[in-house]
Short mmCIF file of C-alpha atoms in Angstrom, two decimals:
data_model
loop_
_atom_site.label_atom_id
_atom_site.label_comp_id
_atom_site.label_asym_id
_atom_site.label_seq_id
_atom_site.Cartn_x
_atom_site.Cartn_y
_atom_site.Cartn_z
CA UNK A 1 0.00 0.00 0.00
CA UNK A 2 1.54 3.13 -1.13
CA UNK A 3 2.13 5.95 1.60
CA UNK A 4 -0.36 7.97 0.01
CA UNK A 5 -2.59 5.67 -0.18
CA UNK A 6 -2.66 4.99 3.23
CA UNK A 7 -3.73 8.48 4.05
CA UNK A 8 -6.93 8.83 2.35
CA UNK A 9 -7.63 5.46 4.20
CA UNK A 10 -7.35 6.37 7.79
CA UNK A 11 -4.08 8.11 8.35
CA UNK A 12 -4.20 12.18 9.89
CA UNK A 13 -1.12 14.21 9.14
CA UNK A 14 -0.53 17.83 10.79
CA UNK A 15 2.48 20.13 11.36
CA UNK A 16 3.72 20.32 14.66
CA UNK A 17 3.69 24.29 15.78
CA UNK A 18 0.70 25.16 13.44
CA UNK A 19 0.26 29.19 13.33
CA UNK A 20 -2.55 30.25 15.17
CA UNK A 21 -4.26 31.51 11.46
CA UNK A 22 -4.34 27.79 10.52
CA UNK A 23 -8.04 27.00 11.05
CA UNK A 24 -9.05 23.48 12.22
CA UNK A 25 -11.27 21.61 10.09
CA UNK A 26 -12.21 17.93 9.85
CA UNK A 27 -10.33 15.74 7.75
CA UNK A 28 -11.05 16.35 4.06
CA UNK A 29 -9.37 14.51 0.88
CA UNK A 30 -5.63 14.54 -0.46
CA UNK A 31 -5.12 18.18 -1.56
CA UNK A 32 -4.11 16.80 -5.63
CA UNK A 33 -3.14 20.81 -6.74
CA UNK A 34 -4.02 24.38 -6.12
CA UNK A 35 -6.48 24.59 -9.18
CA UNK A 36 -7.82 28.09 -10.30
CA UNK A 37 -8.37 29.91 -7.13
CA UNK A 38 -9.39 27.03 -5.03
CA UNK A 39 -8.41 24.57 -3.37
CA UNK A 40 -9.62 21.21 -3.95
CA UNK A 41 -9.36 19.86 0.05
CA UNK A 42 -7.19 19.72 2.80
CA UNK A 43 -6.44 17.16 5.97
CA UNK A 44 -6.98 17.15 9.77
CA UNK A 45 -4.46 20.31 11.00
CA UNK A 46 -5.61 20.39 14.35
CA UNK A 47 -2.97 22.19 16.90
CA UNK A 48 -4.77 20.32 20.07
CA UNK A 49 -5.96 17.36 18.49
CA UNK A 50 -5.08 14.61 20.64
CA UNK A 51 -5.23 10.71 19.34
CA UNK A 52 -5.89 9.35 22.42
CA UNK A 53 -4.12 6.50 24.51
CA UNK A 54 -2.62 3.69 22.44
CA UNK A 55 -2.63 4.69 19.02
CA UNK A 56 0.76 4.77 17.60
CA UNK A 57 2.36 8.20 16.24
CA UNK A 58 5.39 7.97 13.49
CA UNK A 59 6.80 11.44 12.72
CA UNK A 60 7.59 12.51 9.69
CA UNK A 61 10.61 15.30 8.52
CA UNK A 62 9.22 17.05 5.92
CA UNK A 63 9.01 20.50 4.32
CA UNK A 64 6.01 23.42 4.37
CA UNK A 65 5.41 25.28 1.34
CA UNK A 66 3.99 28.96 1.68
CA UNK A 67 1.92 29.94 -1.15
CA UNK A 68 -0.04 32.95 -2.48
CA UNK A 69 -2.58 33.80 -4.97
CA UNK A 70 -2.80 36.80 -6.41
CA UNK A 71 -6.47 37.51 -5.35
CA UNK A 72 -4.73 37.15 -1.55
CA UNK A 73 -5.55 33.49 -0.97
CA UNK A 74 -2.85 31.67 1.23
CA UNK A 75 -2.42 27.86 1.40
CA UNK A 76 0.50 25.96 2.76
CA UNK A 77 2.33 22.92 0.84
CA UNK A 78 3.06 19.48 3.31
CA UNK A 79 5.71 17.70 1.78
CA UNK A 80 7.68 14.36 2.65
CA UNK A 81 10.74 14.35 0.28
CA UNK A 82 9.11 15.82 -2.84
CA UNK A 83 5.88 13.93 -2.39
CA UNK A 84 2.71 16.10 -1.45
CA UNK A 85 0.76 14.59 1.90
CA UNK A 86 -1.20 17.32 2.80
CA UNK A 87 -2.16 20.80 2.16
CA UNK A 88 -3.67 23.44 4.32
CA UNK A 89 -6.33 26.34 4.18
CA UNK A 90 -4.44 29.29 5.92
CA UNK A 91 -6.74 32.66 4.90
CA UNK A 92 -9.00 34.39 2.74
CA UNK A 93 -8.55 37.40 0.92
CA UNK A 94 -8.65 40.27 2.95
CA UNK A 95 -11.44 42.13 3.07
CA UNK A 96 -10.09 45.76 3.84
CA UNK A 97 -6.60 46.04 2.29
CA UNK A 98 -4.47 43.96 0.47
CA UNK A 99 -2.33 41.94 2.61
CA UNK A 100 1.11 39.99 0.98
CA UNK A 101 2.56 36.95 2.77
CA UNK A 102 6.37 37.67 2.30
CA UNK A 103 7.46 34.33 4.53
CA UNK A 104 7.61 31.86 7.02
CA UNK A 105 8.58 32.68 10.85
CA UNK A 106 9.24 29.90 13.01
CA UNK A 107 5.51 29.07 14.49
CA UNK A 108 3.55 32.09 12.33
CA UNK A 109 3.78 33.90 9.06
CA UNK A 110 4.78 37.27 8.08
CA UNK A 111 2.77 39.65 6.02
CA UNK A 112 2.91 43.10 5.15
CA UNK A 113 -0.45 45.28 5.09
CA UNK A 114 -1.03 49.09 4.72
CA UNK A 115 2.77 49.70 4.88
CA UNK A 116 3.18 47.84 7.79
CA UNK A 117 4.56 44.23 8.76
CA UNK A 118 2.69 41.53 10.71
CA UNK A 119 3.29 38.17 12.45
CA UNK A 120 0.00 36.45 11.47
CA UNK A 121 -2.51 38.70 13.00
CA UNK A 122 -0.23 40.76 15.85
CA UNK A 123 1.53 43.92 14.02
CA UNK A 124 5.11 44.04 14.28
CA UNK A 125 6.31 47.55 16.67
CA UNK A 126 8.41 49.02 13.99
CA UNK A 127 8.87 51.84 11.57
CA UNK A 128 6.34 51.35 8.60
CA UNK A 129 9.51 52.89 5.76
CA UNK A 130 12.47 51.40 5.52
CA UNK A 131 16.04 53.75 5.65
CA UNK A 132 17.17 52.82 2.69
CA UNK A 133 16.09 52.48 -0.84
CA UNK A 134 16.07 49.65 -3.23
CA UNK A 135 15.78 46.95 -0.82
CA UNK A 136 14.08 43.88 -1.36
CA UNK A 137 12.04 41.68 1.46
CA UNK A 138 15.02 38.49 1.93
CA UNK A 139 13.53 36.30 4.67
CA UNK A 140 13.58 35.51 7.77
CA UNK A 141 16.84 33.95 10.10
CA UNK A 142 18.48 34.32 12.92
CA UNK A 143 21.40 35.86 11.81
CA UNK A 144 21.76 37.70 15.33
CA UNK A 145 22.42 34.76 17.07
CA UNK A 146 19.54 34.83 20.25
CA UNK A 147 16.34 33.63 20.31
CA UNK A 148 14.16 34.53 17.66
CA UNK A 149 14.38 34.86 14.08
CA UNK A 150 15.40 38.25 12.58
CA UNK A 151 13.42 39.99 9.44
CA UNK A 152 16.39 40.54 6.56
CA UNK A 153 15.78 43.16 3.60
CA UNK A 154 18.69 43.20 1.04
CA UNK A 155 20.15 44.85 -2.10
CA UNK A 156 23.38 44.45 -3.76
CA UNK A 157 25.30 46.39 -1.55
CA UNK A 158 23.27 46.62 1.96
CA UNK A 159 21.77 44.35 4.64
CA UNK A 160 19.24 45.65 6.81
CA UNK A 161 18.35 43.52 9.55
CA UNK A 162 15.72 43.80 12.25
CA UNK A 163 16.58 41.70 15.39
CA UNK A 164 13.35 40.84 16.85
CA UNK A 165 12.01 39.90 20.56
CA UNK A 166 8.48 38.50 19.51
CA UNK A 167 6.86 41.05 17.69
CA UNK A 168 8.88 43.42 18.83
CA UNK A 169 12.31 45.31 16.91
CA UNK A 170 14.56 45.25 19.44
CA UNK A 171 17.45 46.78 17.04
CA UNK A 172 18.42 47.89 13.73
CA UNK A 173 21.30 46.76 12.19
CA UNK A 174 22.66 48.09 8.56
CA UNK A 175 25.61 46.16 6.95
CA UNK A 176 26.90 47.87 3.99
CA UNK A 177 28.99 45.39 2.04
CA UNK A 178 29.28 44.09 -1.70
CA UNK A 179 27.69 41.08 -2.10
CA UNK A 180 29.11 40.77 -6.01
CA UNK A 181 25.83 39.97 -7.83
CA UNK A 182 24.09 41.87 -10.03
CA UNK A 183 21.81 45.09 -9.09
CA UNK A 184 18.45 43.06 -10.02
CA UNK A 185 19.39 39.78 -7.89
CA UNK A 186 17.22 38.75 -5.13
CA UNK A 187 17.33 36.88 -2.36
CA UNK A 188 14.71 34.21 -2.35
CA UNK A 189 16.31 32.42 0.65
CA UNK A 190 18.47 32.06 4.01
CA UNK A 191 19.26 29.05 4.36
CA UNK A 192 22.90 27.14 5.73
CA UNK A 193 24.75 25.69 2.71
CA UNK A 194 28.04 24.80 4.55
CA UNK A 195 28.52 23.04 7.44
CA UNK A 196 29.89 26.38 10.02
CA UNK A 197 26.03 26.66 11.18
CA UNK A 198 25.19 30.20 9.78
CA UNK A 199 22.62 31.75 7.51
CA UNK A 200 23.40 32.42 3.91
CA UNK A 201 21.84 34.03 1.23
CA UNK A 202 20.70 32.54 -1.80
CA UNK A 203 20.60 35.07 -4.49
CA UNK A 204 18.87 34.74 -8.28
CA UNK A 205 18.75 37.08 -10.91
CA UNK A 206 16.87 37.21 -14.19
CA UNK A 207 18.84 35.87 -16.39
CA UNK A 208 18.94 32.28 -14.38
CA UNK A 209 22.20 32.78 -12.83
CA UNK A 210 22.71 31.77 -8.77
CA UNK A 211 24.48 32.76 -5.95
CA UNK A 212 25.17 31.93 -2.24
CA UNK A 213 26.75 34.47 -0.08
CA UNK A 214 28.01 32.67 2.99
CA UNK A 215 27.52 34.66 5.75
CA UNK A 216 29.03 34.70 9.53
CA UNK A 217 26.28 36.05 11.48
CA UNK A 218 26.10 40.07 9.80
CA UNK A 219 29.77 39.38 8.31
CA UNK A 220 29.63 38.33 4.96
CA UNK A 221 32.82 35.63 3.84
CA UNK A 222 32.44 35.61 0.09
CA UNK A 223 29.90 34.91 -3.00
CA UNK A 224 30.29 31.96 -4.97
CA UNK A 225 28.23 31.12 -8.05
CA UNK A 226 26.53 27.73 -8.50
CA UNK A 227 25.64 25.54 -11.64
CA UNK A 228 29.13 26.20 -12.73
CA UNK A 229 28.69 29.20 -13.81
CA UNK A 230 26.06 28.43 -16.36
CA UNK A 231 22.77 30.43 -15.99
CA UNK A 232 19.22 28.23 -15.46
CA UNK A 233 16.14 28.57 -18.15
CA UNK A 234 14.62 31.87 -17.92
CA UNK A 235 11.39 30.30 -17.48
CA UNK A 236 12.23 28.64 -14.51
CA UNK A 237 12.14 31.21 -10.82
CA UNK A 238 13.87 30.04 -8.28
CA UNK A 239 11.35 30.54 -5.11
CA UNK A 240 13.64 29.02 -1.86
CA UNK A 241 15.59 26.39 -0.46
CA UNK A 242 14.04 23.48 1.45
CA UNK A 243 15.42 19.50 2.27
CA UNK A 244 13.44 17.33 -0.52
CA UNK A 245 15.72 14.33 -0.11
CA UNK A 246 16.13 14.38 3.74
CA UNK A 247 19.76 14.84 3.66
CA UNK A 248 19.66 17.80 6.13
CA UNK A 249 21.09 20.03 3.89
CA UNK A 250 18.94 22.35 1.32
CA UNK A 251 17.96 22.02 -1.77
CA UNK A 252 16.66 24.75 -4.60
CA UNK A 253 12.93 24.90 -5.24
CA UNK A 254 11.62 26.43 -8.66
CA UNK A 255 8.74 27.18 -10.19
CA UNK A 256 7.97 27.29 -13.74
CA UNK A 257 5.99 29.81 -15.84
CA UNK A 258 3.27 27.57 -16.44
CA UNK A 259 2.74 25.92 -12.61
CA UNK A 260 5.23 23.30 -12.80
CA UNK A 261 7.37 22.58 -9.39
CA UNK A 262 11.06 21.39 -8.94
CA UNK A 263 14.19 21.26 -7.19
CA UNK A 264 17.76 20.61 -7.94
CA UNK A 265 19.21 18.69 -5.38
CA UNK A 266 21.94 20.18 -3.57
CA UNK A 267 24.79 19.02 -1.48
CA UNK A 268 26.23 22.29 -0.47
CA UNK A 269 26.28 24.41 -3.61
CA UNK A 270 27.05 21.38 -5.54
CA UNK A 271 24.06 20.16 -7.40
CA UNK A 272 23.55 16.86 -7.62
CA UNK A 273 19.89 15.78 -9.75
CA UNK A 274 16.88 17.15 -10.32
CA UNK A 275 13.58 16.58 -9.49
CA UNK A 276 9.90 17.37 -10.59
CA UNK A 277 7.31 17.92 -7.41
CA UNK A 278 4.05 15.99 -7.49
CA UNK A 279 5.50 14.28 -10.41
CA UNK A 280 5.57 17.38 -12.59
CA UNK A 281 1.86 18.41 -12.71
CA UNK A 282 1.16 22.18 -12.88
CA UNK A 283 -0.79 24.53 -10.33
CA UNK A 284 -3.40 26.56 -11.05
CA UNK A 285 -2.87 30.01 -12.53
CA UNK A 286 -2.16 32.72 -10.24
CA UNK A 287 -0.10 30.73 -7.05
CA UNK A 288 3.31 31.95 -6.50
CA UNK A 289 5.56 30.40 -3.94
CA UNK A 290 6.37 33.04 -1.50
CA UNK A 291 8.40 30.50 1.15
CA UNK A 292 9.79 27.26 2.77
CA UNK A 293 10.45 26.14 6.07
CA UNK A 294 11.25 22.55 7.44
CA UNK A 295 8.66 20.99 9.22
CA UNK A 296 7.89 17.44 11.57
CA UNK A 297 4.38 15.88 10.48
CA UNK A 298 3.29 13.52 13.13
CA UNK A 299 1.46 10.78 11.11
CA UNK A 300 -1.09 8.94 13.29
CA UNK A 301 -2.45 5.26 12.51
CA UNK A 302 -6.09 4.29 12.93
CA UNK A 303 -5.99 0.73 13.33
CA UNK A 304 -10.06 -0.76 12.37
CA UNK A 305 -11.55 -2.58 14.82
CA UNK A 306 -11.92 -6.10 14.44
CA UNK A 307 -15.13 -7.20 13.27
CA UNK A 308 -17.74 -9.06 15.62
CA UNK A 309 -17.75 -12.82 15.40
CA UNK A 310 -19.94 -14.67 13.67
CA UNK A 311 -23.67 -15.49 15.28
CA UNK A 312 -23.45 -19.43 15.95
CA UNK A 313 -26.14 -20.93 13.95
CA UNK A 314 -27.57 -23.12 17.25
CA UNK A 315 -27.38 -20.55 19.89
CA UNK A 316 -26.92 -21.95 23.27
CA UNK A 317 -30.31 -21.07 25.19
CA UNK A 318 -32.44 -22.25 27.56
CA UNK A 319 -36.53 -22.99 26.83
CA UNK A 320 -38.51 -21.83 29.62
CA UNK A 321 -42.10 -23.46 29.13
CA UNK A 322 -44.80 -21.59 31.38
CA UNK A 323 -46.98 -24.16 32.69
#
């Protein structure tokens, strides 16, 4: 029985941390894609859902997939490796003012609204402008070095990091460095691509070249550019970095022009293979992939109950004849 298989028969899957926007709902069918500007179902996500005494629990490393669509819909991916297993409802488009998911914290997600930045539904106590022009929304990491993550802006020659206490900027911190890429390169991911347990920054530009900047905490230690050199098809964005082999170390997620999901499998900035996601079938119009995070998915096994035995056909009983 294929693993899939076995969760439309019986088998709930949820993230462990959900963000508090994450709705529960009763188990609904296999999410299959993100068609039009619906999706087609979800499964059991239920923060405080509790199995119950003797029913076994397997989790799962996996990755999350933050997505958008350009009416404001926002859905999260569940993936085991580069298989889908779930798929989750996160919100509706607003009603009041546009509101843009820009990417995943650790328990919550952070969106921008009327100028201002938000973790879920709590605004962030900050400045609504930024100090400095032509920076570009990078992630989120904790490049710091305490607790929580930091929000990172970037351009080719500044880092502007705010080091964060909940929703809260504790500090403002403005690196000005070269990062040698290109003006119009982005950075569509932090993410640690060598072993010394620090952020880097995944850069991509749009001609289909990549970069990783390694990065000691705010000191950058050089650039280095991957695929040899050579530049990737111009149809293809590069949205993030997330594990799809469950190696522990990232791997580069694109998405095509006309829906179609994939990764090159990394080790370091070496890549390995490739890969199509959900074995190469398109989204619906309108998604973009906004971010990754890793994720544990705590897969829980309903075991049927046995059935009744059968009714003897001479049933022991006793005659009682009124006289």
């Amino acid at each position: 029985m294929t693993f899939r298989r076995k969760i439309s028969s019986a088998i709930a899957v949820f993230p462990f941390l959900l963000s508090p926007l994450i709705a529960e709902e009763a188990a609904q069918p296999l999410l299959d894609a993100l068609t039009s500007t619906t999706i087609s179902g979800y499964i059991d996500s239920g923060a405080h859902w509790n199995p119950g005494p003797g029913i076994p629990v397997t989790s799962i490393n996996g990755t999350e997939i933050l997505w958008q669509h350009q009416n404001g819909r926002v859905a999260i991916w569940q993936l085991s490796g580069t298989d889908l297993i779930g798929a989750i409802r996160v919100s509706e488009p607003s009603s009041t003012a546009p509101r843009t998911a820009l990417a995943f914290d650790k328990n919550s997600i952070v969106f921008q609204q009327l100028g201002y930045f938000w973790k879920d539904d709590s605004i962030i106590n900050a400045w609504p402008a930024l100090p400095l022009k032509d920076l570009h929304f990078a992630g989120t990491a904790n490049l710091v070095g305490d607790r929580d993550n930091d929000l990172v802006w970037a351009s080719g020659s500044h880092l502007l990091v705010w080091e964060m206490n909940g929703t809260r900027v504790v500090r403002q911190h403005i690196v000005s460095t070269r990062f040698h890429v290109p003006a119009d390169a982005r950075v569509v991911s932090i993410a640690r691509f060598d072993a010394d347990n620090f952020p880097d920054l995944l850069w991509h530009d749009p001609r289909g070249f990549v970069w990783v900047t390694f990065m000691e905490g705010l000191n950058v230690r050089g650039t280095v550019v991957l695929n040899n050199g050579k530049p990737a098809n111009p149809d293809w964005t590069l949205r993030g970095a997330g594990d799809f082999n469950l190696d522990g170390k990232p791997d580069l997620l694109w998405q095509h022009k006309d829906g179609r999901t994939a990764t090159w499998l990394m080790d370091g900035t070496i890549r390995k293979s490739a890969a199509l996601l959900r074995g190469g079938k398109p989204v619906g119009a309108g998604w973009k992939i906004i971010d990754t995070r890793k994720a544990v998915f705590h897969v829980v096994t309903y075991q049927p109950a046995p059935p009744p035995p059968p009714c003897p056909s001479n049933p022991p009983f006793s005659t009682h004849v009124r006289r």
